[in-house]
Amino acid sequence: MSFKSILTVATDHDLLPSTLAHAASVAEAYDAHLGALCFGVDRTQTGYYYAGANAMVLQETLQRATAEAEALAEAARAALDKTNAVWSVDHGVAQLADIGRHVASRARFTDLVVLPQPYGDGKGVELEPVLEGALFEGQVPVMVVPDTVEPATSPKRIVVGWNESNEALRALRSAMPLLVEADTVHVVVIDPPKHGPNRSDPGGMVSEFLARHGVKTEIDVLAKTLPRVSDVMLRHVSDINADMVVMGAYGHSRFREAILGGATRNMLEQAGVTVFMAH
């Protein structure tokens, strides 16, 4: 498998240059088509308007979102003109509550979606449903790129978060084009169960699977010495100077992660490297 159809979604002018640069870099490396979907987000919540409110308010919001979408599309075309990628740009308006469905309808027919980090200071509330629309309804792997990281077409040192879950396995298989090109892939197992079927050789079966694809693998078994699994993972990423993390997304429900926190949300909030994930 390779990446032949890549999608990126733009809703923010400030994040557009970095996200497009990463997406175009991956598209060039794999000779893939890059589609950029630019949305003006209509945040109007009509149910909260009092009866008889002037329809001009709604019309003004729609016009503003349309102008924003057109400006994003123009900026995207100008940026992509400077790359060697094969690309197309579409734009439109989506309501905040419905943007995930629009993203999913396009993401379903792509191999990879490249998106900015959805959390952090100044990040729009629409970035989270865009990510979730691609992961859940679109059923496609997502590469989440911090805006402070330089585009890397071929990450050389990759950390794979392995807990034997279906989500982790799907992420690993989806990332195979990247894994086979890496210098080293560190399969990280944190606090393996003492009485599990693989207790004597944690990570052994997945390492064997990867080796047959030509992936140069190391197994790193770590103790949970910090309160959260994501903290242990991020510390290890820093210790070995990794430039990408591959992991399953949302092993718990989205609601639980939003309220109580979880490895997915914590990684997306704090990771200073590219995170490749699948559900």
PDB file of C-alpha atoms in Angstrom:
ATOM      1  CA  MET A   1       0.000   0.000   0.000  1.00  0.00           C
ATOM      2  CA  SER A   2       1.032   3.589  -0.608  1.00  0.00           C
ATOM      3  CA  PHE A   3      -0.545   7.007  -0.200  1.00  0.00           C
ATOM      4  CA  LYS A   4      -2.013   8.039  -3.550  1.00  0.00           C
ATOM      5  CA  SER A   5      -4.838  10.323  -2.458  1.00  0.00           C
ATOM      6  CA  ILE A   6      -4.242  12.831   0.339  1.00  0.00           C
ATOM      7  CA  LEU A   7      -6.668  15.351   1.813  1.00  0.00           C
ATOM      8  CA  THR A   8      -6.135  18.388   3.972  1.00  0.00           C
ATOM      9  CA  VAL A   9      -8.780  20.660   5.462  1.00  0.00           C
ATOM     10  CA  ALA A  10      -8.281  24.377   6.050  1.00  0.00           C
ATOM     11  CA  THR A  11     -10.427  26.559   8.312  1.00  0.00           C
ATOM     12  CA  ASP A  12      -7.785  28.929   9.712  1.00  0.00           C
ATOM     13  CA  HIS A  13      -5.521  31.326   7.796  1.00  0.00           C
ATOM     14  CA  ASP A  14      -2.793  31.142  10.448  1.00  0.00           C
ATOM     15  CA  LEU A  15      -2.543  27.338  10.254  1.00  0.00           C
ATOM     16  CA  LEU A  16      -2.869  27.111   6.483  1.00  0.00           C
ATOM     17  CA  PRO A  17       0.824  27.569   5.454  1.00  0.00           C
ATOM     18  CA  SER A  18       2.222  24.933   7.829  1.00  0.00           C
ATOM     19  CA  THR A  19      -0.492  22.334   7.185  1.00  0.00           C
ATOM     20  CA  LEU A  20      -0.305  22.779   3.410  1.00  0.00           C
ATOM     21  CA  ALA A  21       3.488  22.499   3.480  1.00  0.00           C
ATOM     22  CA  HIS A  22       3.298  19.168   5.322  1.00  0.00           C
ATOM     23  CA  ALA A  23       0.537  17.826   3.101  1.00  0.00           C
ATOM     24  CA  ALA A  24       2.329  18.867  -0.110  1.00  0.00           C
ATOM     25  CA  SER A  25       5.579  17.352   1.165  1.00  0.00           C
ATOM     26  CA  VAL A  26       3.900  13.958   1.715  1.00  0.00           C
ATOM     27  CA  ALA A  27       2.088  14.177  -1.630  1.00  0.00           C
ATOM     28  CA  GLU A  28       5.349  14.861  -3.481  1.00  0.00           C
ATOM     29  CA  ALA A  29       7.161  12.030  -1.694  1.00  0.00           C
ATOM     30  CA  TYR A  30       4.531   9.446  -2.669  1.00  0.00           C
ATOM     31  CA  ASP A  31       3.543  10.902  -6.040  1.00  0.00           C
ATOM     32  CA  ALA A  32       0.040  11.396  -4.671  1.00  0.00           C
ATOM     33  CA  HIS A  33      -2.785  13.769  -5.468  1.00  0.00           C
ATOM     34  CA  LEU A  34      -3.405  16.403  -2.790  1.00  0.00           C
ATOM     35  CA  GLY A  35      -6.890  17.774  -2.293  1.00  0.00           C
ATOM     36  CA  ALA A  36      -7.312  20.899  -0.166  1.00  0.00           C
ATOM     37  CA  LEU A  37     -10.787  21.518   1.249  1.00  0.00           C
ATOM     38  CA  CYS A  38     -11.239  25.094   2.491  1.00  0.00           C
ATOM     39  CA  PHE A  39     -14.182  25.858   4.775  1.00  0.00           C
ATOM     40  CA  GLY A  40     -15.690  29.080   5.954  1.00  0.00           C
ATOM     41  CA  VAL A  41     -17.342  28.050   9.220  1.00  0.00           C
ATOM     42  CA  ASP A  42     -20.833  29.329   9.956  1.00  0.00           C
ATOM     43  CA  ARG A  43     -21.021  29.377  13.752  1.00  0.00           C
ATOM     44  CA  THR A  44     -24.594  30.671  13.899  1.00  0.00           C
ATOM     45  CA  GLN A  45     -26.811  28.798  16.336  1.00  0.00           C
ATOM     46  CA  THR A  46     -30.250  29.749  15.105  1.00  0.00           C
ATOM     47  CA  GLY A  47     -32.016  28.093  18.019  1.00  0.00           C
ATOM     48  CA  TYR A  48     -30.661  30.770  20.339  1.00  0.00           C
ATOM     49  CA  TYR A  49     -32.110  33.720  18.432  1.00  0.00           C
ATOM     50  CA  TYR A  50     -35.276  35.229  19.855  1.00  0.00           C
ATOM     51  CA  ALA A  51     -38.451  34.914  17.834  1.00  0.00           C
ATOM     52  CA  GLY A  52     -38.622  37.406  14.987  1.00  0.00           C
ATOM     53  CA  ALA A  53     -34.885  38.138  14.956  1.00  0.00           C
ATOM     54  CA  ASN A  54     -33.803  39.875  11.797  1.00  0.00           C
ATOM     55  CA  ALA A  55     -32.859  37.385   9.075  1.00  0.00           C
ATOM     56  CA  MET A  56     -30.176  39.844   8.024  1.00  0.00           C
ATOM     57  CA  VAL A  57     -28.087  38.613  10.961  1.00  0.00           C
ATOM     58  CA  LEU A  58     -28.061  35.114   9.511  1.00  0.00           C
ATOM     59  CA  GLN A  59     -27.395  36.385   6.018  1.00  0.00           C
ATOM     60  CA  GLU A  60     -24.464  38.461   7.221  1.00  0.00           C
ATOM     61  CA  THR A  61     -22.939  35.443   8.960  1.00  0.00           C
ATOM     62  CA  LEU A  62     -23.301  33.357   5.815  1.00  0.00           C
ATOM     63  CA  GLN A  63     -21.701  36.048   3.666  1.00  0.00           C
ATOM     64  CA  ARG A  64     -18.799  36.337   6.095  1.00  0.00           C
ATOM     65  CA  ALA A  65     -18.227  32.565   6.039  1.00  0.00           C
ATOM     66  CA  THR A  66     -18.395  32.519   2.230  1.00  0.00           C
ATOM     67  CA  ALA A  67     -15.821  35.295   1.965  1.00  0.00           C
ATOM     68  CA  GLU A  68     -13.588  33.450   4.435  1.00  0.00           C
ATOM     69  CA  ALA A  69     -13.801  30.235   2.386  1.00  0.00           C
ATOM     70  CA  GLU A  70     -12.941  32.059  -0.831  1.00  0.00           C
ATOM     71  CA  ALA A  71      -9.969  33.795   0.803  1.00  0.00           C
ATOM     72  CA  LEU A  72      -8.672  30.482   2.187  1.00  0.00           C
ATOM     73  CA  ALA A  73      -9.012  28.842  -1.222  1.00  0.00           C
ATOM     74  CA  GLU A  74      -7.150  31.688  -2.918  1.00  0.00           C
ATOM     75  CA  ALA A  75      -4.332  31.468  -0.361  1.00  0.00           C
ATOM     76  CA  ALA A  76      -4.185  27.673  -0.748  1.00  0.00           C
ATOM     77  CA  ARG A  77      -3.879  27.904  -4.546  1.00  0.00           C
ATOM     78  CA  ALA A  78      -1.115  30.486  -4.240  1.00  0.00           C
ATOM     79  CA  ALA A  79       0.807  28.292  -1.800  1.00  0.00           C
ATOM     80  CA  LEU A  80       0.364  25.062  -3.754  1.00  0.00           C
ATOM     81  CA  ASP A  81       1.428  26.743  -6.990  1.00  0.00           C
ATOM     82  CA  LYS A  82       4.901  26.944  -5.453  1.00  0.00           C
ATOM     83  CA  THR A  83       5.107  23.179  -4.871  1.00  0.00           C
ATOM     84  CA  ASN A  84       5.644  20.248  -7.205  1.00  0.00           C
ATOM     85  CA  ALA A  85       2.571  18.414  -5.937  1.00  0.00           C
ATOM     86  CA  VAL A  86      -0.437  17.519  -8.067  1.00  0.00           C
ATOM     87  CA  TRP A  87      -3.294  19.288  -6.323  1.00  0.00           C
ATOM     88  CA  SER A  88      -6.849  20.599  -6.391  1.00  0.00           C
ATOM     89  CA  VAL A  89      -8.652  23.093  -4.154  1.00  0.00           C
ATOM     90  CA  ASP A  90     -12.339  23.169  -3.258  1.00  0.00           C
ATOM     91  CA  HIS A  91     -14.125  25.530  -0.912  1.00  0.00           C
ATOM     92  CA  GLY A  92     -17.491  25.964   0.717  1.00  0.00           C
ATOM     93  CA  VAL A  93     -19.389  26.906   3.856  1.00  0.00           C
ATOM     94  CA  ALA A  94     -20.210  24.474   6.661  1.00  0.00           C
ATOM     95  CA  GLN A  95     -22.044  24.936   9.918  1.00  0.00           C
ATOM     96  CA  LEU A  96     -20.042  24.087  12.996  1.00  0.00           C
ATOM     97  CA  ALA A  97     -22.359  21.230  13.979  1.00  0.00           C
ATOM     98  CA  ASP A  98     -22.180  19.694  10.501  1.00  0.00           C
ATOM     99  CA  ILE A  99     -18.568  20.199   9.444  1.00  0.00           C
ATOM    100  CA  GLY A 100     -17.493  16.699  10.495  1.00  0.00           C
ATOM    101  CA  ARG A 101     -19.978  15.116   8.082  1.00  0.00           C
ATOM    102  CA  HIS A 102     -18.677  17.203   5.175  1.00  0.00           C
ATOM    103  CA  VAL A 103     -15.093  16.238   5.967  1.00  0.00           C
ATOM    104  CA  ALA A 104     -16.005  12.561   6.266  1.00  0.00           C
ATOM    105  CA  SER A 105     -17.705  12.491   2.866  1.00  0.00           C
ATOM    106  CA  ARG A 106     -14.429  13.500   1.237  1.00  0.00           C
ATOM    107  CA  ALA A 107     -12.084  11.643   3.593  1.00  0.00           C
ATOM    108  CA  ARG A 108     -13.710   8.276   2.840  1.00  0.00           C
ATOM    109  CA  PHE A 109     -12.096   8.231  -0.593  1.00  0.00           C
ATOM    110  CA  THR A 110      -8.581   9.221   0.429  1.00  0.00           C
ATOM    111  CA  ASP A 111      -5.630   7.287   1.858  1.00  0.00           C
ATOM    112  CA  LEU A 112      -4.531   9.900   4.373  1.00  0.00           C
ATOM    113  CA  VAL A 113      -5.757  13.173   5.882  1.00  0.00           C
ATOM    114  CA  VAL A 114      -3.228  15.786   7.038  1.00  0.00           C
ATOM    115  CA  LEU A 115      -4.521  18.179   9.712  1.00  0.00           C
ATOM    116  CA  PRO A 116      -3.174  20.696  12.240  1.00  0.00           C
ATOM    117  CA  GLN A 117      -3.215  20.067  15.987  1.00  0.00           C
ATOM    118  CA  PRO A 118      -6.800  20.633  17.145  1.00  0.00           C
ATOM    119  CA  TYR A 119      -5.965  21.884  20.643  1.00  0.00           C
ATOM    120  CA  GLY A 120      -3.956  24.807  21.957  1.00  0.00           C
ATOM    121  CA  ASP A 121      -4.090  28.554  22.338  1.00  0.00           C
ATOM    122  CA  GLY A 122      -5.914  30.290  19.535  1.00  0.00           C
ATOM    123  CA  LYS A 123      -7.146  27.060  17.914  1.00  0.00           C
ATOM    124  CA  GLY A 124     -10.690  27.160  16.549  1.00  0.00           C
ATOM    125  CA  VAL A 125     -13.379  24.922  18.005  1.00  0.00           C
ATOM    126  CA  GLU A 126     -14.036  23.480  14.533  1.00  0.00           C
ATOM    127  CA  LEU A 127     -10.664  21.682  14.418  1.00  0.00           C
ATOM    128  CA  GLU A 128     -11.815  18.916  16.758  1.00  0.00           C
ATOM    129  CA  PRO A 129     -14.923  17.885  14.752  1.00  0.00           C
ATOM    130  CA  VAL A 130     -12.836  18.049  11.564  1.00  0.00           C
ATOM    131  CA  LEU A 131     -10.383  15.538  13.040  1.00  0.00           C
ATOM    132  CA  GLU A 132     -13.116  13.307  14.428  1.00  0.00           C
ATOM    133  CA  GLY A 133     -15.050  13.407  11.153  1.00  0.00           C
ATOM    134  CA  ALA A 134     -12.022  12.053   9.304  1.00  0.00           C
ATOM    135  CA  LEU A 135     -11.175   9.409  11.921  1.00  0.00           C
ATOM    136  CA  PHE A 136     -14.629   8.080  12.771  1.00  0.00           C
ATOM    137  CA  GLU A 137     -16.996   8.678   9.868  1.00  0.00           C
ATOM    138  CA  GLY A 138     -14.297   8.885   7.216  1.00  0.00           C
ATOM    139  CA  GLN A 139     -12.474   5.806   8.559  1.00  0.00           C
ATOM    140  CA  VAL A 140      -9.123   7.094   7.307  1.00  0.00           C
ATOM    141  CA  PRO A 141      -5.772   7.581   9.092  1.00  0.00           C
ATOM    142  CA  VAL A 142      -4.899  11.126  10.071  1.00  0.00           C
ATOM    143  CA  MET A 143      -1.486  12.778  10.274  1.00  0.00           C
ATOM    144  CA  VAL A 144      -1.633  15.589  12.845  1.00  0.00           C
ATOM    145  CA  VAL A 145       1.154  18.117  12.396  1.00  0.00           C
ATOM    146  CA  PRO A 146       2.189  20.828  14.869  1.00  0.00           C
ATOM    147  CA  ASP A 147       2.625  24.207  13.177  1.00  0.00           C
ATOM    148  CA  THR A 148       6.108  24.511  14.728  1.00  0.00           C
ATOM    149  CA  VAL A 149       7.524  21.391  13.033  1.00  0.00           C
ATOM    150  CA  GLU A 150       9.327  21.448   9.713  1.00  0.00           C
ATOM    151  CA  PRO A 151       7.812  19.194   7.022  1.00  0.00           C
ATOM    152  CA  ALA A 152       9.466  15.781   6.973  1.00  0.00           C
ATOM    153  CA  THR A 153       8.746  13.580   3.974  1.00  0.00           C
ATOM    154  CA  SER A 154      10.447  10.545   5.492  1.00  0.00           C
ATOM    155  CA  PRO A 155      10.661  10.478   9.304  1.00  0.00           C
ATOM    156  CA  LYS A 156      13.813   8.636  10.335  1.00  0.00           C
ATOM    157  CA  ARG A 157      12.965   7.625  13.905  1.00  0.00           C
ATOM    158  CA  ILE A 158       9.369   6.618  14.612  1.00  0.00           C
ATOM    159  CA  VAL A 159       7.752   5.612  17.899  1.00  0.00           C
ATOM    160  CA  VAL A 160       4.821   3.182  17.698  1.00  0.00           C
ATOM    161  CA  GLY A 161       2.571   3.097  20.734  1.00  0.00           C
ATOM    162  CA  TRP A 162       1.650  -0.575  21.082  1.00  0.00           C
ATOM    163  CA  ASN A 163      -1.003  -1.912  23.465  1.00  0.00           C
ATOM    164  CA  GLU A 164      -2.359  -4.751  21.279  1.00  0.00           C
ATOM    165  CA  SER A 165      -5.610  -2.853  20.636  1.00  0.00           C
ATOM    166  CA  ASN A 166      -7.451  -2.875  17.316  1.00  0.00           C
ATOM    167  CA  GLU A 167      -6.838   0.873  17.008  1.00  0.00           C
ATOM    168  CA  ALA A 168      -3.080   0.466  17.454  1.00  0.00           C
ATOM    169  CA  LEU A 169      -2.959  -2.355  14.911  1.00  0.00           C
ATOM    170  CA  ARG A 170      -4.888  -0.357  12.332  1.00  0.00           C
ATOM    171  CA  ALA A 171      -2.625   2.662  12.828  1.00  0.00           C
ATOM    172  CA  LEU A 172       0.459   0.472  12.428  1.00  0.00           C
ATOM    173  CA  ARG A 173      -0.798  -1.100   9.205  1.00  0.00           C
ATOM    174  CA  SER A 174      -1.895   2.270   7.809  1.00  0.00           C
ATOM    175  CA  ALA A 175       1.518   3.793   8.535  1.00  0.00           C
ATOM    176  CA  MET A 176       3.451   1.003   6.817  1.00  0.00           C
ATOM    177  CA  PRO A 177       4.651   3.212   3.890  1.00  0.00           C
ATOM    178  CA  LEU A 178       6.312   5.468   6.471  1.00  0.00           C
ATOM    179  CA  LEU A 179       7.612   2.667   8.691  1.00  0.00           C
ATOM    180  CA  VAL A 180       9.465   0.848   5.911  1.00  0.00           C
ATOM    181  CA  GLU A 181      11.363   4.041   5.031  1.00  0.00           C
ATOM    182  CA  ALA A 182      12.408   4.852   8.601  1.00  0.00           C
ATOM    183  CA  ASP A 183      15.898   4.197   9.939  1.00  0.00           C
ATOM    184  CA  THR A 184      14.486   2.820  13.205  1.00  0.00           C
ATOM    185  CA  VAL A 185      10.983   2.074  14.475  1.00  0.00           C
ATOM    186  CA  HIS A 186      10.670   1.865  18.260  1.00  0.00           C
ATOM    187  CA  VAL A 187       7.690  -0.254  19.317  1.00  0.00           C
ATOM    188  CA  VAL A 188       6.881   1.080  22.785  1.00  0.00           C
ATOM    189  CA  VAL A 189       5.064  -1.175  25.258  1.00  0.00           C
ATOM    190  CA  ILE A 190       4.178   0.495  28.551  1.00  0.00           C
ATOM    191  CA  ASP A 191       3.480  -1.701  31.591  1.00  0.00           C
ATOM    192  CA  PRO A 192       2.635  -4.916  29.697  1.00  0.00           C
ATOM    193  CA  PRO A 193       0.171  -7.133  31.607  1.00  0.00           C
ATOM    194  CA  LYS A 194       1.946  -9.645  33.822  1.00  0.00           C
ATOM    195  CA  HIS A 195      -0.491 -12.417  32.975  1.00  0.00           C
ATOM    196  CA  GLY A 196      -1.173 -11.643  29.304  1.00  0.00           C
ATOM    197  CA  PRO A 197      -0.581 -14.091  26.448  1.00  0.00           C
ATOM    198  CA  ASN A 198       2.581 -12.203  25.404  1.00  0.00           C
ATOM    199  CA  ARG A 199       3.981 -11.605  28.916  1.00  0.00           C
ATOM    200  CA  SER A 200       7.241 -13.401  28.135  1.00  0.00           C
ATOM    201  CA  ASP A 201       7.831 -11.493  24.899  1.00  0.00           C
ATOM    202  CA  PRO A 202       5.914  -8.176  24.875  1.00  0.00           C
ATOM    203  CA  GLY A 203       5.865  -6.710  21.395  1.00  0.00           C
ATOM    204  CA  GLY A 204       7.450  -9.800  19.898  1.00  0.00           C
ATOM    205  CA  MET A 205       4.697 -10.722  17.471  1.00  0.00           C
ATOM    206  CA  VAL A 206       4.260  -7.208  16.122  1.00  0.00           C
ATOM    207  CA  SER A 207       8.034  -6.870  15.772  1.00  0.00           C
ATOM    208  CA  GLU A 208       8.126 -10.079  13.732  1.00  0.00           C
ATOM    209  CA  PHE A 209       5.260  -8.800  11.564  1.00  0.00           C
ATOM    210  CA  LEU A 210       7.088  -5.533  10.893  1.00  0.00           C
ATOM    211  CA  ALA A 211      10.411  -7.250  10.223  1.00  0.00           C
ATOM    212  CA  ARG A 212       8.846  -9.274   7.416  1.00  0.00           C
ATOM    213  CA  HIS A 213       8.011  -5.970   5.736  1.00  0.00           C
ATOM    214  CA  GLY A 214      11.639  -4.876   6.053  1.00  0.00           C
ATOM    215  CA  VAL A 215      11.005  -2.516   8.975  1.00  0.00           C
ATOM    216  CA  LYS A 216      14.011  -2.064  11.271  1.00  0.00           C
ATOM    217  CA  THR A 217      12.392  -2.517  14.672  1.00  0.00           C
ATOM    218  CA  GLU A 218      13.375  -2.154  18.303  1.00  0.00           C
ATOM    219  CA  ILE A 219      11.133  -3.102  21.245  1.00  0.00           C
ATOM    220  CA  ASP A 220      11.135  -0.618  24.139  1.00  0.00           C
ATOM    221  CA  VAL A 221       9.343  -1.934  27.239  1.00  0.00           C
ATOM    222  CA  LEU A 222       8.750   0.936  29.669  1.00  0.00           C
ATOM    223  CA  ALA A 223       7.386   1.174  33.179  1.00  0.00           C
ATOM    224  CA  LYS A 224       4.571   3.599  33.886  1.00  0.00           C
ATOM    225  CA  THR A 225       6.657   5.891  36.060  1.00  0.00           C
ATOM    226  CA  LEU A 226       4.481   8.945  35.370  1.00  0.00           C
ATOM    227  CA  PRO A 227       0.756   9.407  36.096  1.00  0.00           C
ATOM    228  CA  ARG A 228      -0.329   9.183  32.457  1.00  0.00           C
ATOM    229  CA  VAL A 229       0.663   6.802  29.680  1.00  0.00           C
ATOM    230  CA  SER A 230       0.932   9.758  27.303  1.00  0.00           C
ATOM    231  CA  ASP A 231       3.495  11.403  29.600  1.00  0.00           C
ATOM    232  CA  VAL A 232       5.685   8.280  29.510  1.00  0.00           C
ATOM    233  CA  MET A 233       5.348   8.142  25.729  1.00  0.00           C
ATOM    234  CA  LEU A 234       6.201  11.809  25.240  1.00  0.00           C
ATOM    235  CA  ARG A 235       9.236  11.564  27.501  1.00  0.00           C
ATOM    236  CA  HIS A 236      10.493   8.597  25.493  1.00  0.00           C
ATOM    237  CA  VAL A 237       9.885  10.472  22.231  1.00  0.00           C
ATOM    238  CA  SER A 238      12.075  13.255  23.561  1.00  0.00           C
ATOM    239  CA  ASP A 239      14.744  10.902  24.945  1.00  0.00           C
ATOM    240  CA  ILE A 240      15.324   9.146  21.618  1.00  0.00           C
ATOM    241  CA  ASN A 241      14.723  12.287  19.519  1.00  0.00           C
ATOM    242  CA  ALA A 242      11.909  10.685  17.519  1.00  0.00           C
ATOM    243  CA  ASP A 243      10.231  12.697  14.786  1.00  0.00           C
ATOM    244  CA  MET A 244       6.879  10.875  14.576  1.00  0.00           C
ATOM    245  CA  VAL A 245       4.481   8.935  16.786  1.00  0.00           C
ATOM    246  CA  VAL A 246       2.164   6.232  15.393  1.00  0.00           C
ATOM    247  CA  MET A 247      -0.733   5.283  17.659  1.00  0.00           C
ATOM    248  CA  GLY A 248      -4.335   4.157  17.805  1.00  0.00           C
ATOM    249  CA  ALA A 249      -6.886   6.898  18.422  1.00  0.00           C
ATOM    250  CA  TYR A 250      -9.664   6.978  20.987  1.00  0.00           C
ATOM    251  CA  GLY A 251      -9.568   3.553  22.553  1.00  0.00           C
ATOM    252  CA  HIS A 252     -12.086   5.039  25.013  1.00  0.00           C
ATOM    253  CA  SER A 253     -15.163   6.995  23.969  1.00  0.00           C
ATOM    254  CA  ARG A 254     -14.710  10.559  22.777  1.00  0.00           C
ATOM    255  CA  PHE A 255     -16.977  11.738  25.608  1.00  0.00           C
ATOM    256  CA  ARG A 256     -14.806  10.071  28.245  1.00  0.00           C
ATOM    257  CA  GLU A 257     -11.633  11.542  26.744  1.00  0.00           C
ATOM    258  CA  ALA A 258     -13.203  15.008  26.566  1.00  0.00           C
ATOM    259  CA  ILE A 259     -14.279  14.903  30.225  1.00  0.00           C
ATOM    260  CA  LEU A 260     -11.652  12.749  31.927  1.00  0.00           C
ATOM    261  CA  GLY A 261      -8.773  12.998  29.503  1.00  0.00           C
ATOM    262  CA  GLY A 262      -7.022  10.138  27.715  1.00  0.00           C
ATOM    263  CA  ALA A 263      -3.921   9.190  25.777  1.00  0.00           C
ATOM    264  CA  THR A 264      -5.277  10.474  22.455  1.00  0.00           C
ATOM    265  CA  ARG A 265      -6.311  13.892  23.682  1.00  0.00           C
ATOM    266  CA  ASN A 266      -3.160  14.335  25.782  1.00  0.00           C
ATOM    267  CA  MET A 267      -0.917  13.430  22.847  1.00  0.00           C
ATOM    268  CA  LEU A 268      -2.751  15.822  20.543  1.00  0.00           C
ATOM    269  CA  GLU A 269      -2.464  18.615  23.101  1.00  0.00           C
ATOM    270  CA  GLN A 270       1.196  18.146  24.021  1.00  0.00           C
ATOM    271  CA  ALA A 271       3.076  16.355  21.251  1.00  0.00           C
ATOM    272  CA  GLY A 272       5.801  18.439  19.659  1.00  0.00           C
ATOM    273  CA  VAL A 273       6.163  15.957  16.788  1.00  0.00           C
ATOM    274  CA  THR A 274       3.881  14.669  14.052  1.00  0.00           C
ATOM    275  CA  VAL A 275       1.291  12.161  15.281  1.00  0.00           C
ATOM    276  CA  PHE A 276      -0.063   9.526  12.875  1.00  0.00           C
ATOM    277  CA  MET A 277      -3.246   7.928  14.169  1.00  0.00           C
ATOM    278  CA  ALA A 278      -6.122   5.705  13.139  1.00  0.00           C
ATOM    279  CA  HIS A 279      -9.251   4.436  14.839  1.00  0.00           C
TER     280      HIS A 279
END
